[in-house]
XYZ file of C-alpha atoms in Angstrom:
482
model
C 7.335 -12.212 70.737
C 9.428 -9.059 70.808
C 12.380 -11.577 71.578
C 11.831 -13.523 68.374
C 12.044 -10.654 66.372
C 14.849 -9.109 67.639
C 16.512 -12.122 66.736
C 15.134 -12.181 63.187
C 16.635 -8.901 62.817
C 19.814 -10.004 64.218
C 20.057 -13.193 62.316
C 18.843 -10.843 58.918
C 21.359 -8.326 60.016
C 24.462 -10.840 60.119
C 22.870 -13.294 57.119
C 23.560 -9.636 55.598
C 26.622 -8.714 56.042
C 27.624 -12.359 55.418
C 26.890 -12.519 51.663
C 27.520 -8.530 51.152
C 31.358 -9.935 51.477
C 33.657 -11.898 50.336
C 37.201 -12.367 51.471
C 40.308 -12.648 48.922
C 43.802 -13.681 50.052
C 46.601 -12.105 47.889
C 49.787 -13.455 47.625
C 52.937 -11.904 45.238
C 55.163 -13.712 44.562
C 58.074 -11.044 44.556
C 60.968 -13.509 44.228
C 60.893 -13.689 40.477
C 59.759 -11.103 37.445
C 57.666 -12.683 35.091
C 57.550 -9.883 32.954
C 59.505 -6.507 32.027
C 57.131 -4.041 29.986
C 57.878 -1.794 27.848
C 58.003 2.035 29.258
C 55.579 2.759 26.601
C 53.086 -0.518 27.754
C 49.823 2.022 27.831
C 49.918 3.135 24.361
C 47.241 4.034 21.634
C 46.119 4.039 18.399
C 43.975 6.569 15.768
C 41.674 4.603 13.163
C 43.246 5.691 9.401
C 39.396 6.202 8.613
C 39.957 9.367 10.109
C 42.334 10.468 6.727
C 40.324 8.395 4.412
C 37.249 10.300 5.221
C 39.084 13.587 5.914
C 37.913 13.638 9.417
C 41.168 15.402 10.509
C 42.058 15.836 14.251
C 43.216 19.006 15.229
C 46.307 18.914 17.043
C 47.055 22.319 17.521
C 44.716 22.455 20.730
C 47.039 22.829 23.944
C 44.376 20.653 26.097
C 44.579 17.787 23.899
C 48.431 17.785 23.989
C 48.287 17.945 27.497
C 46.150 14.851 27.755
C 48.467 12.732 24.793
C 51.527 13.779 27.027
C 50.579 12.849 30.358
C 49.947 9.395 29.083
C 53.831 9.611 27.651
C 55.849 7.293 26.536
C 54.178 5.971 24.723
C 53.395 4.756 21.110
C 50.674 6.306 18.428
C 49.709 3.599 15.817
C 47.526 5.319 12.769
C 46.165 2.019 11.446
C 43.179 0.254 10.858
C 40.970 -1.440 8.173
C 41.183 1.949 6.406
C 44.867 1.616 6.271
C 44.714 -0.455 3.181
C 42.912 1.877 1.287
C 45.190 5.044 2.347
C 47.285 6.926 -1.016
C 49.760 8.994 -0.083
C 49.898 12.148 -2.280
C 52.125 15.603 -1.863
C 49.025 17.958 -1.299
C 45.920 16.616 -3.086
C 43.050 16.114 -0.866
C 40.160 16.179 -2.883
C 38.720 13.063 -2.254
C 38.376 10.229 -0.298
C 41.732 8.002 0.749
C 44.190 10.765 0.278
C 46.871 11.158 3.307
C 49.156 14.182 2.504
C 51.957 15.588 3.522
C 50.488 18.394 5.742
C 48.616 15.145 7.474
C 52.301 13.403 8.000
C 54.258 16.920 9.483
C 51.020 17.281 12.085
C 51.381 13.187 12.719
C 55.360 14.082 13.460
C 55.111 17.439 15.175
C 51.974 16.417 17.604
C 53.726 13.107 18.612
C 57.764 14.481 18.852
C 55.915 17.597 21.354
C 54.279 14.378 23.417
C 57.336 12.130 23.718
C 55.105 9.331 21.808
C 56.553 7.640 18.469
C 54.856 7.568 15.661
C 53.877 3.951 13.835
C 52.343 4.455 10.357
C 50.539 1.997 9.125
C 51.210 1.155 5.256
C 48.527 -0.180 2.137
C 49.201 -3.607 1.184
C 46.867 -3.825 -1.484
C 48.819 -2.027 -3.702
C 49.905 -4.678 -6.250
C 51.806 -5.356 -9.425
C 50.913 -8.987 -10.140
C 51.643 -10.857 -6.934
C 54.236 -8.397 -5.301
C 53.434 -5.650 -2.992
C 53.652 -2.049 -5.316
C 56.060 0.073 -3.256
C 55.844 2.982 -5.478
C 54.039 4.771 -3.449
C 54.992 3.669 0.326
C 58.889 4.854 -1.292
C 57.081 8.672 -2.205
C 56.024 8.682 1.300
C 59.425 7.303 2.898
C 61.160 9.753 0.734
C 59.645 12.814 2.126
C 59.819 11.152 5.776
C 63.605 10.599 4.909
C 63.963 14.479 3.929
C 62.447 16.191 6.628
C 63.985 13.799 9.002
C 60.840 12.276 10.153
C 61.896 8.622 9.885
C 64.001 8.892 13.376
C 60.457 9.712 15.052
C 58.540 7.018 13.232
C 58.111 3.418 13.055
C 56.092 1.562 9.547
C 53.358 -1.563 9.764
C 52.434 -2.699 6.198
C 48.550 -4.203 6.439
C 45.883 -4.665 8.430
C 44.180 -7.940 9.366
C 44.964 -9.359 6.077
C 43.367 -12.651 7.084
C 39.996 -10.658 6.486
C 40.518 -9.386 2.962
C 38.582 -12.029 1.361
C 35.348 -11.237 3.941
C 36.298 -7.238 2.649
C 35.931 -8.374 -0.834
C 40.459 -6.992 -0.939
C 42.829 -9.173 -2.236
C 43.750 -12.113 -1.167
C 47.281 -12.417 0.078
C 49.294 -15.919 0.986
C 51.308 -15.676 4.246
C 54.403 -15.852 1.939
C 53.315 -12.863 -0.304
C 53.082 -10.714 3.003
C 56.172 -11.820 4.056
C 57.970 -10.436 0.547
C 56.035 -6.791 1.203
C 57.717 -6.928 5.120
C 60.740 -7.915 3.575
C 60.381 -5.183 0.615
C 59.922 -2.794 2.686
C 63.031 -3.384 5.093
C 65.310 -3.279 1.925
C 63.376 0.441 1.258
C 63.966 2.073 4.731
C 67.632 0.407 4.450
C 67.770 2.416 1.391
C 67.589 5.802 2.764
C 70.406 6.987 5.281
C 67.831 9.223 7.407
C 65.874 5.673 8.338
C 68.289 3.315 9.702
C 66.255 3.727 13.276
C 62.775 3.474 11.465
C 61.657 0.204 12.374
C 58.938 -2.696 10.939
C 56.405 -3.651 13.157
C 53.498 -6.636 12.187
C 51.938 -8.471 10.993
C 48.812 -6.780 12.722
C 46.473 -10.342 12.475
C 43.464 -10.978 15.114
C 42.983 -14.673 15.905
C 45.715 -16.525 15.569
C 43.969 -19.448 17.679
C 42.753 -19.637 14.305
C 45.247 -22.090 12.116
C 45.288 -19.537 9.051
C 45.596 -16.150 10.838
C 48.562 -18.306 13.164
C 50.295 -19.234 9.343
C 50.392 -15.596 8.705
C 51.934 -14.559 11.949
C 54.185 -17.418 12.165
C 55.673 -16.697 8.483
C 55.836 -12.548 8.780
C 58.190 -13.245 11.464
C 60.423 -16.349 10.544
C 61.047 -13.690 7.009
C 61.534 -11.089 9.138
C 62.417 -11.924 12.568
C 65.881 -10.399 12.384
C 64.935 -6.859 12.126
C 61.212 -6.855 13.168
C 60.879 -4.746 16.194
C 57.544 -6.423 17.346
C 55.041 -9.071 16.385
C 51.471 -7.915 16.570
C 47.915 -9.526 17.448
C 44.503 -7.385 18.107
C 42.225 -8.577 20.253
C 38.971 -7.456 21.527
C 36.531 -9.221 23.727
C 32.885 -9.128 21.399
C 30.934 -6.758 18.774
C 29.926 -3.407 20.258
C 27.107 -3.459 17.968
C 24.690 -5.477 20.402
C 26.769 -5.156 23.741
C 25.011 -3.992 26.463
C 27.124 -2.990 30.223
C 26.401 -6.492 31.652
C 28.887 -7.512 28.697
C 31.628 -5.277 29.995
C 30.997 -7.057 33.399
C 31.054 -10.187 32.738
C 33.675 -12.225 34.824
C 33.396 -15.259 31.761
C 35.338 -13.011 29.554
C 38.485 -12.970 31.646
C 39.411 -16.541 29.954
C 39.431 -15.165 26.121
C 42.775 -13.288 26.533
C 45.061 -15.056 27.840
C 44.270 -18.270 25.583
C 44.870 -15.745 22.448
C 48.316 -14.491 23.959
C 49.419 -17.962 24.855
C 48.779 -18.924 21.500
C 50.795 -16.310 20.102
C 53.981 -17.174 22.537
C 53.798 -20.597 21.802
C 53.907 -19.603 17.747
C 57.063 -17.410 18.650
C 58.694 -19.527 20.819
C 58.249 -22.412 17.686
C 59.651 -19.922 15.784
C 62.962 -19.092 14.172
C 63.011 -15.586 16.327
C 61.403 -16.277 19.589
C 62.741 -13.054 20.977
C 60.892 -11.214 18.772
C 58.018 -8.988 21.776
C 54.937 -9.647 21.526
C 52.726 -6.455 21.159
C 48.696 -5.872 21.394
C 49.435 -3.826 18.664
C 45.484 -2.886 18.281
C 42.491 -3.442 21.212
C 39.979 -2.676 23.225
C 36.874 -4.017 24.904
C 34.762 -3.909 21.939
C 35.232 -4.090 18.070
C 33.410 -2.224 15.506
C 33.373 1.129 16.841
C 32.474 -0.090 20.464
C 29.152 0.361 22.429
C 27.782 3.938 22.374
C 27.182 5.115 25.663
C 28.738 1.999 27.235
C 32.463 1.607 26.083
C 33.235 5.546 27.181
C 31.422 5.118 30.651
C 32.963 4.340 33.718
C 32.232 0.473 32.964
C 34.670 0.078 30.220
C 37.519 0.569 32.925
C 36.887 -3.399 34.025
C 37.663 -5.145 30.795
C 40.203 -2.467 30.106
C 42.093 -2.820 33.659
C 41.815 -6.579 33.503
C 43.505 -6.457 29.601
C 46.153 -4.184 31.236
C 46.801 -6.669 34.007
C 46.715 -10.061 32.238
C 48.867 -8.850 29.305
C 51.719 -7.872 31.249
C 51.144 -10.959 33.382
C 52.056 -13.265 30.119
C 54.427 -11.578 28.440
C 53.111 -8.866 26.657
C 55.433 -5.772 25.799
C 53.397 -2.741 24.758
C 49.154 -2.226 24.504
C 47.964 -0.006 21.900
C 44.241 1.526 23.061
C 41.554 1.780 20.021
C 41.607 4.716 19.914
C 42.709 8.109 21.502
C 40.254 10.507 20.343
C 36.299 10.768 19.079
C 35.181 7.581 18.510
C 32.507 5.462 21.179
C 35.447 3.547 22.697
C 38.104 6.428 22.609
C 39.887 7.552 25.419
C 39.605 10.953 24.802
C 35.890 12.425 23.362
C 34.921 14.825 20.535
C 35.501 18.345 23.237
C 38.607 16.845 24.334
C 38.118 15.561 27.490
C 39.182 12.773 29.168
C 36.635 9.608 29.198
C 36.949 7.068 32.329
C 39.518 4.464 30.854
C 41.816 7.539 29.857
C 41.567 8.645 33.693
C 42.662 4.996 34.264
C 45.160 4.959 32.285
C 46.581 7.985 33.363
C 46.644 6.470 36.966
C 48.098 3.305 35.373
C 51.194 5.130 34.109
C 51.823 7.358 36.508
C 51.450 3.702 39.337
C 52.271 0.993 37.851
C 55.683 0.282 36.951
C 57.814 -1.844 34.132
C 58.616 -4.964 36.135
C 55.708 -7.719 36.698
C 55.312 -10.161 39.939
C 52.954 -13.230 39.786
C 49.616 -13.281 42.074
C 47.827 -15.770 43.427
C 44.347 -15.456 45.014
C 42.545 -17.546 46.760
C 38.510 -17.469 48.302
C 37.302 -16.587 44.755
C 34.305 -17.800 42.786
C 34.147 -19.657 39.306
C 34.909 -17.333 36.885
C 36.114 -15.080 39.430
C 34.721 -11.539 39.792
C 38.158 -9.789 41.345
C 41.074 -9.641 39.737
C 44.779 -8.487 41.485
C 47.568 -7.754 39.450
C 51.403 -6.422 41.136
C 53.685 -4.454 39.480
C 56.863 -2.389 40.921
C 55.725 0.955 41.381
C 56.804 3.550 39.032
C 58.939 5.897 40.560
C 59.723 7.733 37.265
C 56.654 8.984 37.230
C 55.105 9.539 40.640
C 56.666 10.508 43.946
C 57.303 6.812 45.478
C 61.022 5.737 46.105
C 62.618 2.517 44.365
C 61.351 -0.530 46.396
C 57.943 0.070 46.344
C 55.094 -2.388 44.978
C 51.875 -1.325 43.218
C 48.816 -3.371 43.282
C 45.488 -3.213 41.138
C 42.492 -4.727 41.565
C 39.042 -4.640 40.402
C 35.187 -6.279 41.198
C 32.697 -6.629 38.888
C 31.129 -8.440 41.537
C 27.773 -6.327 42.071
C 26.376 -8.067 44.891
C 29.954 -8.661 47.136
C 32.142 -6.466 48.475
C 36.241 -8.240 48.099
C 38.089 -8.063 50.962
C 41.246 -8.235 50.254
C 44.054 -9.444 52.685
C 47.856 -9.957 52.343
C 50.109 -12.446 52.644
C 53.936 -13.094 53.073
C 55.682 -9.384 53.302
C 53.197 -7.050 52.423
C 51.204 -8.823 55.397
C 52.233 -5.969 58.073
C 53.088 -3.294 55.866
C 51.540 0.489 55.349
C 49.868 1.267 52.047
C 47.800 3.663 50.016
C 45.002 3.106 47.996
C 43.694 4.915 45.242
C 39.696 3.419 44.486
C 38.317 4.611 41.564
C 34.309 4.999 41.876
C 31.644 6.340 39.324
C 30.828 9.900 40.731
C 27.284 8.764 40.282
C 27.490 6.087 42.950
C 26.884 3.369 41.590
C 26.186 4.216 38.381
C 28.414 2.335 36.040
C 27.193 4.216 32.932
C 28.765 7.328 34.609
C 30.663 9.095 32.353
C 32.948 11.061 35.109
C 34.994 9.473 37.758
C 35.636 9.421 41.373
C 39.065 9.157 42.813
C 38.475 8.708 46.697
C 36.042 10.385 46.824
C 36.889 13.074 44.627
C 35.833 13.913 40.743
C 38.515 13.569 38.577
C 38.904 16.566 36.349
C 41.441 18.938 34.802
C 42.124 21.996 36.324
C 43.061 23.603 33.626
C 44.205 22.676 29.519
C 47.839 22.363 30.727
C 47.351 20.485 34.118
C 46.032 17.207 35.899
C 44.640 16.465 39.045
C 46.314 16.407 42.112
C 45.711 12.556 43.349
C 45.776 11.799 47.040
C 45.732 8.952 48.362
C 44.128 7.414 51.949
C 46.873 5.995 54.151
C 45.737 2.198 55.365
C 47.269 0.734 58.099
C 49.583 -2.359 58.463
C 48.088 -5.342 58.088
C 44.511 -4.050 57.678
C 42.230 -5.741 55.020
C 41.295 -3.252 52.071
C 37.574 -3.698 50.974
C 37.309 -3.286 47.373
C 33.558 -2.680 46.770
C 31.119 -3.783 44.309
C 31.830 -2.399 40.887
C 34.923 -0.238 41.486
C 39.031 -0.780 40.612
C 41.854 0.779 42.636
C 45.144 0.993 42.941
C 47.559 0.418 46.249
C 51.277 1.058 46.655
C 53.206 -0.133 49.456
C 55.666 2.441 49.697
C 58.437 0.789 51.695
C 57.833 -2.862 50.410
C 61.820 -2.665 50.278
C 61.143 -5.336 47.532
C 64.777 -6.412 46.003
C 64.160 -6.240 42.090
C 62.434 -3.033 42.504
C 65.218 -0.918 43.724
């Protein structure tokens, strides 16, 4: 009898460990760059509802400054829905809509201290008849031009125009957009002190969709020439009813890359198929996001995986709704860092510009890990040219990954950064573990010291349920990363 059962606990034991893992071959495929990012590929965005309902940010706080910087380069879009209700006006801000000049200098001064660039986003329902009304877009140029702002900024004109019949706006054809881009070329051109102010658009959503793809196709064969990116938003579902099981579910992993393929194939049919592509506004979840969901630690899996498959198919630059306040910001209200800015912090100072191809076998349908390989930035961290950075994450919450190597990182030394909730396992954690360690700033003017844990060559790395991390392989001696 007591034989039996100590092989029933044996049998339980190893039945266990069994399904508690699962094992995940990686291969990287180092030979050829599929992508080149942009330096500024982690970038972000603040919602214009924040000027039209005088909800100013204060930039004058040396924390928050701190925070925008360490994320640097990078670009700062002010755009939104709200955008196309903005007036620009020389001090009045009385009421409602009114972006003035004090709000522009603070715009310049906070981003030129934080080496990010500055991308205004313009009102296209300004009208005469059918034509975009540049009266006052050329008011707000003109003061841009004389303070010399325009070298430090970038324009958009719009925002998802293919909803202004649901907004009750007006209704604009893809050619009438087109003559406001090109309208407003010909009015930078016009003013010697914005020759390097760019255009940037058309800023649609689904252009899966064969109305919202008319749009984007026709902003850029008008504009191609000069237009320094083409833009699409994404986000993965409404905040409004999302719960965390949304944030972890694997089936989302598909939506993405069927959007961005769709907008390569449009540019490649295009008269300018060199034109980047840019996520020029996203996150996880539109409409504000989830409150208490999309600034917890669980928002870093959607997030991580967008960060991954974007640069993975061609994507130049991804602009974060938003930086500061809001339920899916990066940054909250007493200016501290949420969970997906601590990620992205870790993502710029890691992951470099260049992009390898992956390929992982042993996974499930959809499958719960995801592996991404960059060349590591050595600009910003300590790691010599050569070296490779790898991220992965599990939103597996039964099965560990276990990840092994293949080809030349097979027998290779590494170090691995794993990001945990500091409640363990508490997704809805809204602080952050870094091996072991809570991630949190020291003081307003500096950031964590991050250390990793040496792994051995050839050893496995066990990426556990629920968590991301990061590994570099610093002597991958890996050609086109020296």
């Amino acid at each position: 009898m007591l034989s039996n059962l100590l092989f029933l606990v044996i049998f339980c034991t190893a039945f266990s460990n069994s399904v508690s893992e699962r094992n995940v071959t990686v291969t990287i495929d180092t030979d050829n760059v599929i992508n080149i990012v942009d330096a500024s590929f982690v970038s972000f965005t603040i919602d214009s509802n924040v000027y039209y309902w005088k909800n100013y940010i204060d930039f004058s706080f040396t924390r928050f400054l701190t925070l925008i910087r360490e994320l640097s380069p990078a670009v700062l879009r002010v755009g939104g829905t709200r955008a196309d209700d903005l007036i620009y006006n020389e001090t009045t801000n009385q009421r409602s809509g009114i972006v003035t000049q004090d709000n522009i200098t603070a715009l310049v001064n906070a981003t030129r201290s934080t080496n990010t660039r500055l991308i205004f986003d313009l009102n296209q329902q300004l009208r005469n008849g059918t034509e975009w009304d540049s009266t006052n877009a050329e008011k707000l140029i003109k003061f841009c031009s004389k303070m010399n702002y325009c070298n430090s900024m970038d324009w958009e004109l719009g925002n998802e125009p293919e909803y202004y019949q649901r907004d009750n706006r007006t209704v604009l054809t893809a050619e009438q957009i087109g003559d406001g881009f090109v309208k407003l070329n010909s009015l930078l051109r016009s003013y010697a002190n914005c020759q390097n102010s760019s255009i940037i658009g058309p800023d649609v959503g689904r252009v899966t969709t064969t109305s919202t793809g008319i749009i984007f196709s026709t902003v850029v064969n008008m504009t191609g020439s000069y237009l320094k990116a083409a833009t699409i938003h994404h986000y993965y579902f409404s905040g409004t009813n999302a719960t965390k099981e949304n944030y972890m579910n694997a089936s989302y992993f598909a939506d993405l890359p069927k959007l961005i393929g769709q907008a390569n194939k449009l540019l490649s049919e295009s008269k300018y198929p060199g034109v980047p592509l840019w996520l020029g506004e996203t996150s996880n979840a539109y409409g504000g996001g989830t409150p208490n969901v999309s600034d917890r630690f669980v928002d870093g899996f959607l997030w991580l995986e967008k960060l991954g498959i974007a640069a993975a198919n061609g994507v130049k630059v991804v602009c974060r709704q938003e930086l500061y306040r809001s339920n899916y910001a990066l940054i909250d209200g007493n200016f501290n860092p949420n969970p997906s800015y601590w990620l992205s912090w870790i993502h710029n100072m890691l992951v470099g510009q260049k992009v390898f191809a992956v390929n992982l076998t042993g996974l499930p349908t959809p499958p719960t890990t995801r592996v991404y390989a960059h060349c590591t930035n050595t600009a910003r961290s300590s790691y010599r040219p050569g070296a490779v950075t790898v991220f992965a994450l599990n939103v597996d919450t039964i099965k560990n990954s276990v990840l092994t190597f293949n080809g030349p990182f097979a027998n290779q030394n590494y170090e691995s950064y794993l990001l945990e909730p500091s409640v363990s396992g508490d997704v809805l954690s809204k602080s952050v573990n870094l091996n072991g360690q809570t991630l949190t700033m020291p003081s307003d003017e500096t950031m964590p010291e991050i250390v990793p844990v040496n792994q051995s060559a050839g050893s496995t790395f066990a990426l556990p349920t629920a968590t991301m991390a990061f590994l570099v392989f610093p002597k991958a001696n890996i050609q086109s990363c020296q």
